[in-house]
Amino acid sequence: MTDRIGHSMRRVEDARLMSGEGSYVDDLEPFANIHHAAILRSPYAHANIKKINTEQALKMEGVVDVLTGEDILEHTKPFPVGVSEPIHYYPAAVDKVRFVGEPVAVVIAKDRYLAEDALDTIKVEYEPLDAVVDIEEAMEHDAPILHENIGTNIANQRFYDYGDSEKAFEEADMVISHKFHFPKYSATPVENYGVIADYTSSENQYTVWANFHGPFTLHTVMSAALNVPSNQLRLMVPKDIGGSYGIKSGMFPYIVLMAVAARKAGVPVKWTEDRQENLMASSSGTDRVTWIDAAVNNDGTILGMKMKMVDNVGGYIRAPEPASLYRTHSNTLGPYKIKNLQMETVAVMTNKSPTGLIRGYGGQQLYFPLERMMQHIAKKLDIDAVDLVEKNLIPSDAFPYETPSGGIYDSGNYQKALKTALDTAQYNEFRKKQKEAWKKGKYLGIGLAAIVEPSGSNMGYVTVALTPEERQQSLPKSGCAEGATVSIDPRGSVTVRISTVPSGQGHETVAAQIVSEVLNVEPEAVKVIAEMDTATNPWSVASGSYSSRFAPIGSSAIYQAAQKVRNKLLRIAGHQLGESSQNLTIKNGRAVAEEDETKQVSLKRLIGTAHWNPTDLPEGMEPGMHESAFYTISAAKAPAHDDTVNGSVTYGFVADVVTVEVDPDTGHVDILDYVTVHDAGKLLNPTIANGQILGGLAHGLGGAMFEELAYDSNGQLQSGSFMDYLCPTATEIPNITIEHQETPSPLTPLGAKGLGEGNTMSAPSVIANAVTDALTPFDIMIDDLPLSPDRIWRKIQEKKRAVVKEEY
C-alpha cells in the first residue's frame, strides 16, 4: 500500500470553500414555495403566560399562520430526557417561560421581513415570577421553583464512591480543600442555526434540511417529540455547516419547532438564526461550581479526592444533558494515579438558557478545578507544581490503566510528553528569569496543565446519571458505532459516503487519504460525500461528529469499508488468476501475485467483472462493488452495577506550559508563550491535526480570558451581543508551539485517537495557573473565570486593602 495515512495532504474541502462554492443551509431551496419564520421570544426569565393574542398578526398581508404553545401541545410530546425526573420540555413555551429568549410564538410569512414585522403585533400577557440564576441559590429550599411538578430545581443528583476514600482521608497527612467557579460560555460559529422544514400530509412525513451537528441519538428524541416513526422524520445535513464546535447539536428543538410550523401552515418553512438569538437562546456550555477535598501526604502523594460538581443546565435539562456532567466521569482524576475517589454530581435548573454539547464539553469544567487544585496543593506543600504532577502521573508501564471510576486508558507515556513541554518552554530558565523580574516589580508567571483527552464516546456513559436499579429497567446502553460506505462504479470511480457531519475538521480529506492508501489509488480519484441523509446514509444511534470521535471511530469505519472493497477485488483476482487472494496485492492499478508478478490483472477488469459480468464472480459473491462497514470497540461497555464505566474508547494526553506577564495596575494579562504537547496516537494528517489544535486552543483561550454569558439577578442576559460578549481575535492569539508524541492506540486499526478538544479543556486551567503564579507576591488565589482585567485588578486591590488593614 502507498504511504498516505499519517502524512499531510492539502484539504480537498478548501477548493470549494475558498472559491465561494460552499453549500450552506441558507443557500438551499430544496422545496418550492418556501415561506419564512420569525420567533417571538420571552423578555422575562420566569413568568406565567396568561394570554397570547395573535389576531392582528394573522390579518397582516403575507402572513400565513402563527404558531403558539397550544399548537405545540397539539402536535408534539415532551422531549425525552436522560434523567428520571419527569421534566416537560417542548420546543416553545406552553405554560410559562423559564429563560429570557425562550420561544413563545412563531410567525410564518412570505418573507422574513413580513414575519419580523408581524412579531411586533403579537400581544402576550405575562405574570412575572421571581427568578434564580445562581447555582447555590437554586438549590436552597426557598428558591423559586421552575418546574412545579418536580418540586425542586435539582434535575439529577448521584453519589459515587470508588476505592476506599474514607480510609484515604483518615490516613492522609493533611486535607486541602477549595471551591471553584467555571463560567457559562458558548461558541460562535460563522453560520448560525438554519432549518428548512416541510411536511407531507399524505405520508405524515417530515423532511428537514438543517446544519445540524449530530449526534444522531437526537434523531430519536426529535421523532419521539413529533410522535412519528423515525423513518418519517428525514433529516438532511448539507456538506458545509459553517462551524459548530458542538452547539449545533443543540438546535434539535428548532428542527421540531419548524417541522410543526410547516405542518400547521401547510407550506415549507425556513428559519435562520441571527446573532442575538444565538447568544441569547442557542445551546451553550454549562457553568459549574466544584468543591474539591484532597487527601495528601507531606511527600506530595495524593491518596484520594472528594469532589462535588454542580452543573447549571438552565431552564430545562434537555437531551443529551446531563452529558456535560458525566462525559468525563471515567477520567475524573485526569492523568493521576489516585486510587480513591468520592463524587457527588448535581444538575440544577435555573433561569438561564439551556445547555448542551460544546467543544470539550465537561472537560473544561473538570480540569479547571482539578489542575488549579494541583497547583494549590503544591503551594500548600511548598514544592514546585512540576514535582507534584510528576510524582502523581500514571507511569508509562501501567497502560492499559484502569481508573477508579472505570475508565480504561489505552496507551500513553505522560512523563515523556510532560518533559517535552517543559523543555520546549525552557521551564527552569524561566523560573530564574521570573525571580529577577519580581525584584523589579515585573510580574511574570509560568503555569502547567496535564490532562487526559477522552475521545470516541461510549454512548452508555450518560446512563450513569441513573441508578443501577433505574438502568436495569431498560435496555443497557453502550457502544460507539459509526458507519461508512465505499463503492466503485462501473467505470472505476471510487466514492465514499460518511455520516460524521463534519464542521470543518477535514473529514473529506482524511477519508480520501485512507481509501486511497487501502486501494492504492490517487487521493484525487476518491470522491467523498459528507452530506447526511438519515434516509440513505449508513448511520447508527451513536453517529455524528462529537467527542472527537472521527479519528478513532469514523476513520476506522472508513478503513474497514475500504478493506472490504479491497478484499473483494483480490478475491475476484484470485478467482481469475488461480491464486489465493492472500497471495495477492494491489500495485499501480493492478492486482498482482506477490511471488510471481507475471500473474496480474487490472483493477478495471476486476471492477468490470463485478458490474458487467457477475456470472464470472467467485461462487457466492454478490455482484457490484458497494461495501458498508460499521465499526465499534468492545471496550465501550454498558455501565457496571457498581457505576464504573469506560466512558470513551481512546484517551489522549495533553501537556501545556504557558508563560504570562500581568500588569498589576490594569489587571491585563499578556500571554508570552503557549507550549502544547499532544499524544493522540497515530496522526492521520498532521497539518489538519495542528489546525484543530489551534482552533481548540483559541476556544479555550476565549473561555479563560474573555467569554461569559453573564446574567443579572433577574435572569436578564447582559452579554447578548459582540459589544459585550468578547471573543478572541487574531491579535489576541499568543505565540503557540505545538509538539506531538505518537503512542498508537492498540484498540483502533490505524492507532488513532481523537484530538482538537484538548486545549479547549486545558487552556482555562493552564492560563489560570500561570496568572496565579505571576501574582505570587500578592498571594492571590484564582478560582473563577474569565480572567478579565477588571476581575484581576479587583483581586489585587482586595489583597492590598487586606494587607493595609492587617498592618493598621
Coordinates of C-alpha atoms in Angstrom, one line a residue, residues 357-658:
L357 CA -22.7 20.0 23.9
I358 CA -19.8 22.4 23.3
R359 CA -16.3 21.7 22.3
G360 CA -14.7 19.8 25.1
Y361 CA -18.0 19.6 27.0
G362 CA -17.4 18.6 30.6
G363 CA -13.6 18.7 30.1
Q364 CA -13.0 22.4 30.8
Q365 CA -15.4 22.3 33.7
L366 CA -13.4 19.3 35.2
Y367 CA -9.8 20.4 34.5
F368 CA -10.1 24.0 35.7
P369 CA -10.7 23.0 39.3
L370 CA -8.5 19.8 39.1
E371 CA -5.4 21.4 37.7
R372 CA -5.9 24.6 39.8
M373 CA -6.1 22.2 42.8
M374 CA -2.8 20.6 41.8
Q375 CA -1.1 24.0 41.9
H376 CA -2.8 24.8 45.1
I377 CA -1.6 21.6 46.7
A378 CA 1.9 22.3 45.6
K379 CA 1.8 25.7 47.2
K380 CA 0.5 24.3 50.5
L381 CA 3.3 21.7 50.5
D382 CA 5.9 24.4 49.4
I383 CA 7.0 22.3 46.4
D384 CA 7.1 23.1 42.7
A385 CA 3.9 22.2 40.8
V386 CA 6.0 20.2 38.3
D387 CA 7.3 18.0 41.1
L388 CA 3.8 17.3 42.4
V389 CA 2.5 16.5 38.9
E390 CA 5.4 14.2 38.1
K391 CA 5.0 12.3 41.4
N392 CA 1.4 11.6 40.7
L393 CA 1.4 10.9 37.0
I394 CA 0.4 7.4 35.8
P395 CA 3.6 5.6 34.9
S396 CA 4.2 4.5 31.3
D397 CA 4.4 0.8 32.2
A398 CA 0.9 0.9 33.7
F399 CA -1.1 1.0 30.4
P400 CA -3.8 -0.1 29.8
Y401 CA -4.6 1.7 33.0
E402 CA -8.0 1.5 34.8
T403 CA -9.2 4.5 36.7
P404 CA -11.2 4.1 39.9
S405 CA -14.4 5.1 38.1
G406 CA -13.9 2.6 35.3
G407 CA -12.0 4.4 32.5
I408 CA -9.5 2.3 30.6
Y409 CA -6.7 4.5 29.3
D410 CA -5.5 2.6 26.3
S411 CA -1.9 3.9 25.9
G412 CA 0.4 6.7 26.8
N413 CA 3.7 8.0 28.1
Y414 CA 2.7 11.0 30.1
Q415 CA 6.2 11.6 31.6
K416 CA 7.8 11.9 28.2
A417 CA 5.2 14.3 26.9
L418 CA 5.5 16.5 30.0
K419 CA 9.3 16.6 29.7
T420 CA 8.9 17.7 26.1
A421 CA 6.6 20.5 27.1
L422 CA 8.8 21.7 30.0
D423 CA 12.0 21.5 27.9
T424 CA 10.4 23.4 25.0
A425 CA 9.1 26.1 27.3
Q426 CA 12.5 26.3 29.0
Y427 CA 10.8 25.9 32.4
N428 CA 13.9 26.1 34.6
E429 CA 15.4 29.1 32.7
F430 CA 12.1 30.9 33.0
R431 CA 12.0 30.3 36.8
K432 CA 15.4 32.1 37.1
K433 CA 14.2 35.0 34.9
Q434 CA 11.0 35.2 37.0
K435 CA 12.7 35.7 40.3
E436 CA 14.7 38.6 38.8
A437 CA 11.6 40.1 37.3
W438 CA 9.7 40.0 40.6
K439 CA 12.6 42.0 42.2
K440 CA 12.0 44.7 39.6
G441 CA 8.2 44.8 40.1
K442 CA 7.5 42.8 36.9
Y443 CA 5.0 40.0 37.4
L444 CA 5.9 37.0 35.3
G445 CA 4.3 33.7 35.7
I446 CA 4.5 30.1 34.4
G447 CA 1.7 27.6 34.5
L448 CA 1.4 23.9 33.8
A449 CA -1.6 21.7 33.0
A450 CA -1.6 17.9 32.3
I451 CA -4.9 16.5 31.1
V452 CA -6.3 13.3 29.6
E453 CA -8.3 13.9 26.4
P454 CA -11.2 11.4 26.0
S455 CA -12.4 10.6 22.5
G456 CA -14.9 8.3 20.9
S457 CA -17.6 8.4 23.5
N458 CA -19.3 5.3 24.7
M459 CA -22.9 6.3 24.4
G460 CA -23.6 4.4 27.7
Y461 CA -21.7 6.9 29.9
V462 CA -24.7 9.2 30.2
T463 CA -26.8 6.5 31.8
V464 CA -24.6 6.7 34.8
A465 CA -26.9 9.6 35.7
L466 CA -29.4 6.8 36.6
T467 CA -29.1 4.5 39.5
P468 CA -28.2 0.8 38.7
E469 CA -31.8 -0.1 39.5
E470 CA -33.1 2.5 37.1
R471 CA -30.8 1.3 34.4
Q472 CA -32.0 -2.3 34.8
Q473 CA -35.5 -1.2 33.7
S474 CA -34.4 -0.6 30.2
L475 CA -32.0 -2.0 27.5
P476 CA -28.4 -1.5 28.5
K477 CA -26.7 1.4 26.6
S478 CA -23.2 1.1 25.2
G479 CA -21.1 1.3 22.1
C480 CA -19.7 4.0 19.8
A481 CA -20.7 2.6 16.4
E482 CA -20.1 4.6 13.1
G483 CA -20.8 3.6 9.6
A484 CA -19.3 4.4 6.2
T485 CA -19.7 3.2 2.6
V486 CA -17.1 2.7 -0.1
S487 CA -18.2 2.0 -3.6
I488 CA -16.7 1.7 -7.1
D489 CA -18.9 2.4 -10.1
P490 CA -18.7 0.5 -13.4
R491 CA -16.1 3.0 -14.8
G492 CA -13.9 2.5 -11.8
S493 CA -14.6 5.8 -9.9
V494 CA -14.3 5.5 -6.1
T495 CA -16.9 7.1 -3.9
V496 CA -17.0 7.3 -0.1
R497 CA -20.1 8.2 1.9
I498 CA -19.7 9.2 5.5
S499 CA -22.1 10.1 8.3
T500 CA -19.9 12.1 10.6
V501 CA -21.3 15.6 9.6
P502 CA -18.0 17.4 9.6
S503 CA -18.0 21.1 10.5
G504 CA -14.5 22.0 9.3
Q505 CA -12.4 19.1 10.6
G506 CA -11.3 17.9 7.2
H507 CA -13.1 14.6 7.2
E508 CA -13.3 14.5 3.4
T509 CA -9.6 14.9 3.1
V510 CA -8.7 12.2 5.7
A511 CA -11.3 9.8 4.3
A512 CA -9.8 10.2 0.8
Q513 CA -6.3 9.5 2.3
I514 CA -7.4 6.3 4.0
V515 CA -9.3 4.9 1.0
S516 CA -6.6 5.9 -1.5
E517 CA -4.0 4.1 0.6
V518 CA -6.0 0.9 1.1
L519 CA -7.0 0.7 -2.6
N520 CA -3.6 2.1 -3.9
V521 CA -5.2 4.8 -6.0
E522 CA -4.6 8.6 -6.1
P523 CA -6.4 10.6 -3.4
E524 CA -7.7 12.9 -6.1
A525 CA -9.6 9.9 -7.6
V526 CA -11.6 9.4 -4.4
K527 CA -14.8 11.4 -4.1
V528 CA -16.1 11.8 -0.6
I529 CA -19.7 12.7 0.1
A530 CA -20.1 14.2 3.6
E531 CA -23.7 15.2 3.3
M532 CA -26.0 13.4 5.7
D533 CA -29.4 11.9 4.9
T534 CA -31.0 9.8 7.5
A535 CA -33.0 8.0 4.8
T536 CA -30.0 6.8 2.8
N537 CA -26.7 7.1 4.8
P538 CA -25.3 4.2 6.8
W539 CA -25.7 5.5 10.3
S540 CA -26.4 4.4 13.9
V541 CA -27.7 6.0 17.0
A542 CA -24.1 7.0 18.0
S543 CA -23.3 8.5 14.6
G544 CA -22.2 12.1 14.3
S545 CA -19.3 14.4 15.0
Y546 CA -18.8 14.9 18.7
S547 CA -16.4 13.9 21.4
S548 CA -13.5 13.9 18.8
R549 CA -14.8 10.6 17.5
F550 CA -13.8 10.8 13.8
A551 CA -10.2 9.8 14.3
P552 CA -10.8 6.7 16.5
I553 CA -14.2 5.6 15.2
G554 CA -15.2 7.4 11.9
S555 CA -11.9 6.8 10.3
S556 CA -12.0 3.1 11.4
A557 CA -15.3 2.6 9.7
I558 CA -13.9 4.1 6.5
Y559 CA -10.9 1.9 6.8
Q560 CA -12.9 -1.2 7.3
A561 CA -15.3 -0.4 4.4
A562 CA -12.3 0.2 2.1
Q563 CA -10.8 -3.1 3.3
K564 CA -14.0 -4.9 2.3
V565 CA -13.7 -3.5 -1.2
R566 CA -10.0 -4.4 -1.4
N567 CA -10.7 -7.9 -0.2
K568 CA -13.5 -8.3 -2.8
L569 CA -11.2 -7.1 -5.6
L570 CA -8.5 -9.5 -4.5
R571 CA -11.0 -12.4 -4.3
I572 CA -12.1 -11.8 -7.8
A573 CA -8.5 -11.5 -9.0
G574 CA -7.6 -14.8 -7.2
H575 CA -10.5 -16.5 -9.0
Q576 CA -9.3 -15.2 -12.3
L577 CA -5.6 -15.9 -11.8
G578 CA -6.0 -19.2 -10.0
E579 CA -4.3 -17.8 -6.9
S580 CA -5.2 -17.4 -3.2
S581 CA -6.3 -13.8 -2.6
Q582 CA -4.0 -13.8 0.4
N583 CA -1.0 -14.1 -2.0
L584 CA -2.2 -11.0 -4.0
T585 CA -1.7 -7.3 -3.5
I586 CA -2.6 -4.1 -5.4
K587 CA 0.0 -2.2 -7.3
N588 CA -0.3 0.5 -9.9
G589 CA -3.9 -0.2 -10.7
R590 CA -3.4 -4.0 -10.9
A591 CA -3.9 -7.0 -8.7
V592 CA -0.5 -8.7 -8.6
A593 CA 0.7 -12.1 -7.3
E594 CA 3.4 -11.2 -4.7
E595 CA 5.6 -14.2 -5.6
D596 CA 5.1 -14.1 -9.4
E597 CA 4.3 -10.7 -10.7
T598 CA 3.7 -12.0 -14.2
K599 CA 0.3 -13.1 -12.7
Q600 CA -1.7 -9.9 -12.7
V601 CA -5.0 -8.4 -13.8
S602 CA -6.1 -4.8 -14.0
L603 CA -8.5 -3.4 -11.4
K604 CA -10.5 -2.1 -14.4
R605 CA -11.2 -5.7 -15.4
L606 CA -12.0 -6.8 -11.8
I607 CA -14.4 -3.9 -11.4
G608 CA -15.9 -4.6 -14.7
T609 CA -16.5 -8.2 -13.8
A610 CA -18.4 -7.2 -10.6
H611 CA -20.6 -4.9 -12.6
W612 CA -20.8 -6.3 -16.2
N613 CA -20.2 -10.0 -15.9
P614 CA -21.3 -11.2 -12.4
T615 CA -21.6 -14.8 -13.6
D616 CA -17.8 -14.8 -13.6
L617 CA -17.5 -13.9 -10.0
P618 CA -16.4 -16.4 -7.3
E619 CA -19.2 -18.7 -6.1
G620 CA -21.4 -17.0 -3.5
M621 CA -20.1 -13.5 -4.2
E622 CA -22.7 -10.7 -4.8
P623 CA -22.3 -8.5 -7.9
G624 CA -21.4 -4.8 -7.7
M625 CA -18.7 -3.1 -5.7
H626 CA -20.5 -1.4 -2.9
E627 CA -19.4 -2.1 0.7
S628 CA -20.6 -0.6 4.0
A629 CA -19.0 -1.1 7.4
F630 CA -20.0 -0.3 10.9
Y631 CA -17.3 0.0 13.5
T632 CA -17.4 -0.1 17.2
I633 CA -14.9 -1.0 20.0
S634 CA -15.7 -3.7 22.6
A635 CA -14.2 -1.5 25.3
A636 CA -17.3 0.6 25.1
K637 CA -19.4 -1.4 27.5
A638 CA -22.6 -0.5 29.4
P639 CA -22.0 0.8 33.0
A640 CA -21.5 -1.9 35.6
H641 CA -23.7 -2.3 38.6
D642 CA -21.0 -0.5 40.7
D643 CA -21.4 2.6 38.5
T644 CA -18.0 2.2 36.9
V645 CA -18.0 2.9 33.1
N646 CA -15.4 3.3 30.4
G647 CA -17.0 6.5 29.0
S648 CA -14.7 6.8 26.0
V649 CA -12.7 4.3 24.0
T650 CA -9.4 6.1 23.5
Y651 CA -7.7 8.6 25.7
G652 CA -5.0 11.0 24.5
F653 CA -2.8 13.3 26.6
V654 CA -2.1 17.0 26.6
A655 CA 0.7 18.8 28.5
D656 CA 0.6 22.6 28.3
V657 CA 3.1 25.1 29.7
V658 CA 2.2 28.8 29.5

